[in-house]
Tab-separated table of C-alpha atoms in Angstrom:
chain	number	residue	atom	x	y	z
A	1	GLY	CA	93.926	119.818	121.821
A	2	PHE	CA	90.539	121.486	121.514
A	3	PRO	CA	88.759	122.336	118.243
A	4	GLY	CA	89.394	125.817	116.874
A	5	MET	CA	89.140	127.881	113.728
A	6	LEU	CA	92.739	127.253	112.652
A	7	GLN	CA	92.109	123.527	112.841
A	8	MET	CA	89.025	123.927	110.669
A	9	GLU	CA	90.887	126.082	108.158
A	10	LEU	CA	93.773	123.627	107.799
A	11	ALA	CA	91.295	120.758	107.465
A	12	GLU	CA	89.479	122.555	104.657
A	13	ILE	CA	92.736	123.223	102.805
A	14	LEU	CA	93.867	119.610	103.175
A	15	LEU	CA	90.536	118.183	102.025
A	16	SER	CA	90.548	120.491	99.011
A	17	ARG	CA	93.743	118.753	97.817
A	18	VAL	CA	93.019	115.161	98.774
A	19	LYS	CA	90.098	112.977	97.767
A	20	ALA	CA	88.559	112.494	101.223
A	21	GLU	CA	85.516	113.505	103.247
A	22	ARG	CA	86.873	113.951	106.765
A	23	VAL	CA	90.158	114.589	108.565
A	24	ARG	CA	91.502	114.128	112.102
A	25	PHE	CA	94.734	115.697	113.311
A	26	THR	CA	97.410	114.394	115.644
A	27	THR	CA	101.107	115.109	116.153
A	28	SER	CA	103.169	112.509	114.263
A	29	GLY	CA	103.054	110.035	111.421
A	30	THR	CA	103.572	107.269	113.976
A	31	LEU	CA	100.366	108.135	115.829
A	32	ALA	CA	98.428	108.736	112.622
A	33	THR	CA	99.246	105.286	111.195
A	34	MET	CA	98.377	103.726	114.555
A	35	TYR	CA	94.984	105.425	114.584
A	36	ALA	CA	94.385	104.470	110.945
A	37	VAL	CA	94.938	100.795	111.766
A	38	MET	CA	92.684	101.090	114.823
A	39	LEU	CA	89.959	102.617	112.665
A	40	ALA	CA	90.276	99.820	110.108
A	41	ARG	CA	89.982	97.150	112.793
A	42	ALA	CA	87.024	98.873	114.428
A	43	TYR	CA	85.233	99.411	111.119
A	44	THR	CA	85.693	95.869	109.793
A	45	GLY	CA	85.676	93.944	113.070
A	46	ARG	CA	88.801	92.110	111.866
A	47	SER	CA	92.293	91.899	113.306
A	48	PHE	CA	94.792	91.064	110.530
A	49	VAL	CA	96.848	93.776	108.839
A	50	ILE	CA	98.797	93.291	105.598
A	51	LYS	CA	101.877	95.474	105.184
A	52	ILE	CA	104.719	95.712	102.709
A	53	GLY	CA	108.116	94.259	103.471
A	54	GLY	CA	110.429	97.214	103.982
A	55	GLY	CA	107.590	99.614	104.765
A	56	TRP	CA	108.152	101.934	107.726
A	57	HIS	CA	105.063	103.362	109.413
A	58	GLY	CA	106.645	104.739	112.569
A	59	ALA	CA	107.572	103.142	115.864
A	60	GLN	CA	104.088	101.966	116.756
A	61	PRO	CA	103.326	98.386	117.827
A	62	TYR	CA	100.750	97.464	115.183
A	63	LEU	CA	103.242	97.715	112.288
A	64	LEU	CA	106.725	97.169	113.753
A	65	LYS	CA	107.513	94.191	111.582
A	66	GLY	CA	109.404	93.601	108.345
A	67	ILE	CA	111.211	96.934	108.241
A	68	SER	CA	114.653	95.400	108.147
A	69	HIS	CA	117.391	97.795	109.180
A	70	PHE	CA	120.388	95.466	108.777
A	71	ARG	CA	118.151	92.384	108.588
A	72	GLU	CA	117.123	90.182	105.733
A	73	GLY	CA	113.848	88.446	105.052
A	74	LEU	CA	111.576	91.373	105.931
A	75	ASP	CA	109.321	89.226	108.117
A	76	GLU	CA	110.518	89.699	111.724
A	77	LEU	CA	109.289	91.884	114.577
A	78	GLU	CA	111.601	94.871	114.875
A	79	SER	CA	111.419	95.670	118.588
A	80	ALA	CA	111.497	94.119	122.011
A	81	GLY	CA	108.580	94.825	124.330
A	82	LEU	CA	105.832	93.789	121.900
A	83	PRO	CA	103.140	91.253	122.859
A	84	ARG	CA	103.688	87.898	121.162
A	85	HIS	CA	100.314	87.962	119.437
A	86	ILE	CA	101.325	91.080	117.468
A	87	ASP	CA	103.554	89.001	115.187
A	88	ALA	CA	100.717	86.768	113.953
A	89	SER	CA	98.412	89.742	113.282
A	90	ILE	CA	100.833	91.424	110.824
A	91	LEU	CA	100.974	89.659	107.449
A	92	MET	CA	103.863	90.553	105.162
A	93	THR	CA	103.763	90.855	101.381
A	94	ARG	CA	106.424	91.856	98.865
A	95	PHE	CA	106.346	95.329	97.350
A	96	ASN	CA	105.105	95.440	93.753
A	97	ASP	CA	104.650	91.637	93.736
A	98	MET	CA	101.114	91.218	92.415
A	99	GLU	CA	101.030	87.444	92.693
A	100	ASP	CA	102.186	87.527	96.320
A	101	LEU	CA	99.493	90.084	97.162
A	102	LYS	CA	96.819	87.948	95.515
A	103	SER	CA	98.057	84.941	97.482
A	104	ARG	CA	97.846	86.786	100.820
A	105	PHE	CA	94.281	87.875	100.187
A	106	LYS	CA	93.217	84.491	98.844
A	107	LYS	CA	94.453	82.823	102.041
A	108	HIS	CA	93.556	85.446	104.657
A	109	GLY	CA	91.271	87.971	102.947
A	110	LYS	CA	88.185	87.444	105.121
A	111	LYS	CA	90.254	88.172	108.246
A	112	VAL	CA	92.111	91.226	106.908
A	113	ALA	CA	91.124	94.579	108.329
A	114	CYS	CA	93.378	96.586	106.047
A	115	LEU	CA	96.266	96.706	103.634
A	116	ILE	CA	98.565	99.604	104.499
A	117	LEU	CA	101.361	100.700	102.186
A	118	GLU	CA	103.430	103.665	101.086
A	119	PRO	CA	102.784	104.484	97.401
A	120	PHE	CA	106.312	105.881	97.578
A	121	VAL	CA	108.334	103.680	99.918
A	122	GLY	CA	110.592	105.800	102.118
A	123	ALA	CA	113.009	103.929	104.392
A	124	GLY	CA	112.664	100.866	102.175
A	125	GLY	CA	114.472	102.493	99.273
A	126	PHE	CA	112.723	105.623	97.854
A	127	LEU	CA	110.748	103.425	95.459
A	128	PHE	CA	107.453	104.062	93.678
A	129	ALA	CA	104.671	101.522	93.572
A	130	ALA	CA	103.824	100.276	90.094
A	131	PRO	CA	100.471	101.703	88.931
A	132	ASP	CA	99.089	98.213	88.237
A	133	TYR	CA	100.081	97.148	91.741
A	134	LEU	CA	98.069	99.925	93.388
A	135	ARG	CA	95.088	99.217	91.160
A	136	LEU	CA	95.250	95.566	92.217
A	137	ALA	CA	95.487	96.613	95.862
A	138	ARG	CA	92.302	98.637	95.423
A	139	GLU	CA	90.556	95.773	93.649
A	140	LEU	CA	91.478	93.151	96.262
A	141	THR	CA	90.576	95.249	99.278
A	142	GLU	CA	87.170	95.991	97.787
A	143	LYS	CA	86.636	92.328	96.895
A	144	TYR	CA	87.395	91.095	100.418
A	145	GLY	CA	85.822	93.971	102.355
A	146	SER	CA	89.147	95.239	103.717
A	147	LEU	CA	90.276	98.869	103.868
A	148	LEU	CA	93.087	100.309	101.783
A	149	ILE	CA	95.336	102.748	103.650
A	150	PHE	CA	97.978	104.901	101.983
A	151	ASP	CA	100.781	106.156	104.202
A	152	GLU	CA	101.737	109.464	102.569
A	153	VAL	CA	103.717	110.869	105.467
A	154	ILE	CA	106.738	111.146	103.172
A	155	SER	CA	105.090	111.420	99.742
A	156	GLY	CA	102.287	113.825	100.620
A	157	PHE	CA	102.933	117.298	99.182
A	158	ARG	CA	106.426	116.146	98.161
A	159	PHE	CA	105.753	115.777	94.407
A	160	SER	CA	102.826	118.174	94.059
A	161	ALA	CA	100.493	120.166	96.283
A	162	GLY	CA	98.585	117.023	97.248
A	163	GLY	CA	99.095	113.313	97.652
A	164	VAL	CA	101.110	111.174	95.256
A	165	GLN	CA	97.948	109.072	94.973
A	166	LYS	CA	96.564	111.594	92.464
A	167	PHE	CA	99.232	110.554	89.942
A	168	TYR	CA	97.966	106.972	90.164
A	169	GLY	CA	94.256	107.709	90.036
A	170	VAL	CA	93.710	105.291	92.939
A	171	SER	CA	91.745	106.474	95.984
A	172	PRO	CA	92.288	104.685	99.312
A	173	ASP	CA	89.747	104.478	102.116
A	174	LEU	CA	92.111	106.244	104.515
A	175	SER	CA	95.276	108.274	103.978
A	176	VAL	CA	97.918	109.369	106.450
A	177	PHE	CA	99.803	112.651	106.061
A	178	GLY	CA	102.543	114.327	108.093
A	179	LYS	CA	105.836	116.193	107.779
A	180	THR	CA	105.073	118.760	105.046
A	181	ILE	CA	101.507	119.483	106.126
A	182	GLY	CA	102.819	121.021	109.354
A	183	GLY	CA	105.297	123.397	107.772
A	184	GLY	CA	107.991	122.065	110.092
A	185	MET	CA	105.704	121.791	113.124
A	186	PRO	CA	104.435	118.520	114.701
A	187	VAL	CA	101.303	117.857	112.656
A	188	SER	CA	99.906	114.709	111.070
A	189	ALA	CA	96.474	113.740	109.829
A	190	VAL	CA	94.249	110.829	108.942
A	191	THR	CA	91.928	111.617	106.046
A	192	GLY	CA	89.270	109.420	104.505
A	193	ARG	CA	85.679	108.302	104.251
A	194	GLU	CA	83.105	109.810	106.582
A	195	ASP	CA	81.585	106.446	107.508
A	196	ILE	CA	84.967	105.315	108.836
A	197	LEU	CA	86.142	108.482	110.547
A	198	LYS	CA	82.785	108.988	112.264
A	199	LEU	CA	83.879	106.155	114.575
A	200	CYS	CA	86.070	108.798	116.270
A	201	ARG	CA	83.053	110.883	117.251
A	202	PRO	CA	82.058	111.007	120.934
A	203	ASP	CA	78.557	109.814	119.993
A	204	ALA	CA	79.774	106.740	118.089
A	205	PRO	CA	78.567	103.392	119.482
A	206	GLU	CA	80.817	102.477	122.395
A	207	ALA	CA	81.570	99.009	121.007
A	208	SER	CA	83.100	100.452	117.817
A	209	ARG	CA	84.265	103.883	118.969
A	210	VAL	CA	87.973	104.672	118.399
A	211	LYS	CA	89.462	106.971	121.063
A	212	PHE	CA	91.197	109.257	118.587
A	213	GLU	CA	91.232	112.392	120.717
A	214	GLY	CA	93.102	114.347	123.360
A	215	GLY	CA	96.837	114.894	123.336
A	216	THR	CA	98.349	118.067	124.749
A	217	PHE	CA	99.761	119.124	121.385
A	218	SER	CA	97.208	117.610	118.999
A	219	ALA	CA	95.926	120.329	116.672
A	220	HIS	CA	97.998	122.895	118.584
A	221	PRO	CA	97.143	126.408	117.311
A	222	ALA	CA	100.782	127.242	116.454
A	223	ALA	CA	101.114	124.021	114.457
A	224	MET	CA	97.772	124.553	112.720
A	225	LEU	CA	98.804	128.087	111.718
A	226	ALA	CA	102.158	126.892	110.372
A	227	GLY	CA	100.461	124.150	108.386
A	228	LYS	CA	97.819	126.495	107.017
A	229	LEU	CA	100.354	129.078	105.823
A	230	TYR	CA	102.741	126.531	104.355
A	231	LEU	CA	100.117	124.559	102.443
A	232	LYS	CA	98.659	127.784	101.134
A	233	TYR	CA	102.111	128.781	99.902
A	234	LEU	CA	102.637	125.412	98.180
A	235	ILE	CA	99.246	125.568	96.509
A	236	ASP	CA	99.643	129.180	95.345
A	237	ASN	CA	103.144	128.485	93.981
A	238	GLU	CA	102.718	124.858	92.954
A	239	ASP	CA	104.223	125.057	89.472
A	240	THR	CA	107.312	126.993	90.548
A	241	VAL	CA	107.971	125.068	93.770
A	242	TYR	CA	107.805	121.560	92.365
A	243	SER	CA	109.564	122.267	89.100
A	244	THR	CA	112.417	123.947	91.026
A	245	ILE	CA	113.033	121.226	93.608
A	246	GLY	CA	112.277	118.529	91.040
A	247	SER	CA	114.932	119.745	88.610
A	248	LEU	CA	117.502	119.962	91.414
A	249	GLY	CA	116.621	116.436	92.536
A	250	ASP	CA	116.852	115.131	88.972
A	251	ARG	CA	120.300	116.661	88.613
A	252	ALA	CA	121.505	115.298	91.963
A	253	ARG	CA	120.399	111.729	91.188
A	254	THR	CA	121.949	111.683	87.722
A	255	GLU	CA	125.264	113.196	88.728
A	256	ILE	CA	125.739	111.278	92.009
A	257	GLU	CA	125.188	108.064	90.083
A	258	ASN	CA	127.606	109.073	87.335
A	259	ILE	CA	130.296	110.251	89.768
A	260	LEU	CA	130.306	107.112	91.912
A	261	ARG	CA	130.152	104.830	88.900
A	262	SER	CA	133.169	106.657	87.443
A	263	HIS	CA	135.043	105.606	90.590
A	264	GLY	CA	134.211	101.955	89.986
A	265	PHE	CA	131.112	101.454	92.133
A	266	PHE	CA	127.854	99.839	90.992
A	267	VAL	CA	125.640	102.688	92.172
A	268	ARG	CA	122.057	103.447	91.275
A	269	CYS	CA	120.022	106.377	92.582
A	270	SER	CA	116.337	105.890	93.310
A	271	GLY	CA	113.653	108.487	93.952
A	272	LYS	CA	111.979	108.953	90.584
A	273	ASP	CA	109.777	106.905	88.294
A	274	PRO	CA	108.925	108.767	85.072
A	275	SER	CA	105.827	106.607	84.640
A	276	VAL	CA	104.430	108.132	87.853
A	277	VAL	CA	105.860	111.636	88.399
A	278	PRO	CA	107.500	114.043	85.917
A	279	SER	CA	110.282	115.022	88.338
A	280	SER	CA	111.333	114.275	91.897
A	281	SER	CA	113.239	116.040	94.649
A	282	CYS	CA	114.100	112.726	96.370
A	283	VAL	CA	117.507	111.053	96.105
A	284	GLY	CA	118.361	107.545	97.323
A	285	VAL	CA	121.922	106.260	96.875
A	286	HIS	CA	122.386	102.474	96.597
A	287	PHE	CA	125.690	100.612	96.402
A	288	LEU	CA	124.983	97.353	94.570
A	289	ASN	CA	127.096	94.217	94.533
A	290	GLU	CA	126.104	93.523	90.955
A	291	ASP	CA	125.312	96.057	88.279
A	292	ALA	CA	121.590	96.572	87.682
A	293	GLU	CA	119.508	98.954	85.632
A	294	LYS	CA	117.564	100.148	88.678
A	295	VAL	CA	116.689	99.326	92.279
A	296	ARG	CA	113.303	97.673	92.258
A	297	SER	CA	112.370	96.512	95.770
A	298	PRO	CA	113.148	96.819	99.503
A	299	GLU	CA	114.356	93.213	99.339
A	300	GLN	CA	117.056	94.344	96.917
A	301	VAL	CA	117.913	97.307	99.149
A	302	TRP	CA	118.442	95.141	102.226
A	303	SER	CA	119.878	91.965	100.662
A	304	SER	CA	123.580	91.493	101.466
A	305	ARG	CA	123.805	89.390	98.312
A	306	LEU	CA	122.501	92.173	96.083
A	307	ALA	CA	123.457	95.399	97.839
A	308	ASP	CA	126.170	96.707	100.153
A	309	PHE	CA	123.893	98.368	102.682
A	310	GLU	CA	126.771	98.632	105.167
A	311	MET	CA	128.490	100.924	102.651
A	312	ARG	CA	125.356	103.057	102.331
A	313	GLU	CA	124.259	103.096	105.965
A	314	LYS	CA	127.645	103.463	107.621
A	315	LEU	CA	130.583	104.430	105.422
A	316	PHE	CA	128.869	106.708	102.894
A	317	LYS	CA	126.662	108.252	105.576
A	318	MET	CA	129.635	109.054	107.856
A	319	ALA	CA	131.807	110.251	104.984
A	320	MET	CA	129.088	112.665	103.870
A	321	LEU	CA	128.623	113.823	107.463
A	322	ASN	CA	132.332	114.618	107.637
A	323	GLU	CA	131.827	116.709	104.516
A	324	GLY	CA	128.994	118.606	106.187
A	325	PHE	CA	126.036	116.740	104.624
A	326	HIS	CA	123.566	114.609	106.574
A	327	VAL	CA	122.116	111.798	104.444
A	328	PHE	CA	119.795	109.641	106.530
A	329	HIS	CA	120.030	106.005	105.364
A	330	GLY	CA	121.979	107.327	102.389
A	331	TYR	CA	118.858	109.207	101.262
A	332	GLY	CA	117.931	112.859	101.077
A	333	ALA	CA	115.464	115.307	99.577
A	334	VAL	CA	115.892	118.721	98.043
A	335	SER	CA	113.921	121.589	99.586
A	336	LEU	CA	113.290	125.201	98.670
A	337	ALA	CA	116.138	126.124	101.019
A	338	HIS	CA	118.603	124.451	98.646
A	339	SER	CA	120.156	126.096	95.609
A	340	GLU	CA	122.309	125.073	92.647
A	341	VAL	CA	125.313	126.044	94.795
A	342	ASP	CA	124.258	123.560	97.503
A	343	ILE	CA	123.744	120.774	94.976
A	344	GLN	CA	127.155	121.415	93.424
A	345	ALA	CA	128.773	121.377	96.866
A	346	SER	CA	127.189	118.010	97.602
A	347	LEU	CA	128.351	116.641	94.250
A	348	ASP	CA	131.898	117.821	94.920
A	349	ALA	CA	131.742	116.023	98.286
A	350	VAL	CA	130.503	112.828	96.621
A	351	ASP	CA	133.391	113.018	94.150
A	352	ARG	CA	135.950	113.332	96.954
A	353	ILE	CA	134.339	110.428	98.813
A	354	GLY	CA	134.236	108.266	95.692
A	355	ARG	CA	137.916	108.939	95.072
A	356	LEU	CA	138.738	108.071	98.714
A	357	PHE	CA	136.680	104.875	98.748
A	358	SER	CA	138.108	103.680	95.444
A	359	SER	CA	141.669	104.094	96.769
A	360	PHE	CA	140.915	101.506	99.481
A	361	ARG	CA	139.924	98.949	96.846
A	362	LYS	CA	143.237	99.030	94.973
């Protein structure tokens, strides 16, 4: 799309809530993470990318590895049709494993263009990064001259009217936002340092210029208007919005866990870490093979030894769908459209499903 006032207005609102100097808009989180990686490679002149096992950054070739839907190991390419060299350029590290991250940088640091991660892992389990882990990520990327990229497509404006990064006090070089910032319309954005994003400018040196432009629906006026109005609403009503959906999410997690455990299942619900956020509207349901205090990593989520992901991904998902509730990957998030009545209806459905499932085990 072409520049316009609505684009400028949404950019100003977004930059007022995120610690960044510039923003570029596109239409999906997939494209935004792709452009962020391209910018990192152009800026550093390096080719390697470090990503988290279990991290999902959209169906784009530079990061389609180690996502693991029904796989174990979190180190394989996830799609046919990718050039063979892609595999070697994507280095995997374990989420919240500080020693593993240090090891990756010690071995490959001078070749690493960027470390990209979700501070709140979505498809990998609805898990928060440990504060010390993000501080180490910032320290290592600065030490080795790599860029730190936060994918906040899911977490951005989900826990407050801004990025979840503000709760950690860690500022990345680039951030990626989507979903909420469009108010339901196809909008995503890359925000970050001016010296990096200026590589998108038409007058950037040709050898390092990133072709982050065009697209029939990029910065579409209707999408920009929706994003502007929605973000303004979230900002103006921040306390009410996030306390309301957070309390509903807190209730859903606690009661779903209690209900399914009362039917004999080792279930834990993820989506909140009190050391990071005061409340959370996100709910992730995990059927474990062994009882555990909490779900800690994507490896635990996808390990057939530790978790019954077939139960979550297939049986529980389909049972909830039959009850009229769509839970993608066994996860869900409360919105302002939901009420106490909706939450209670979902809990009643979970109770019926738990009773049904437990009858098959007798």
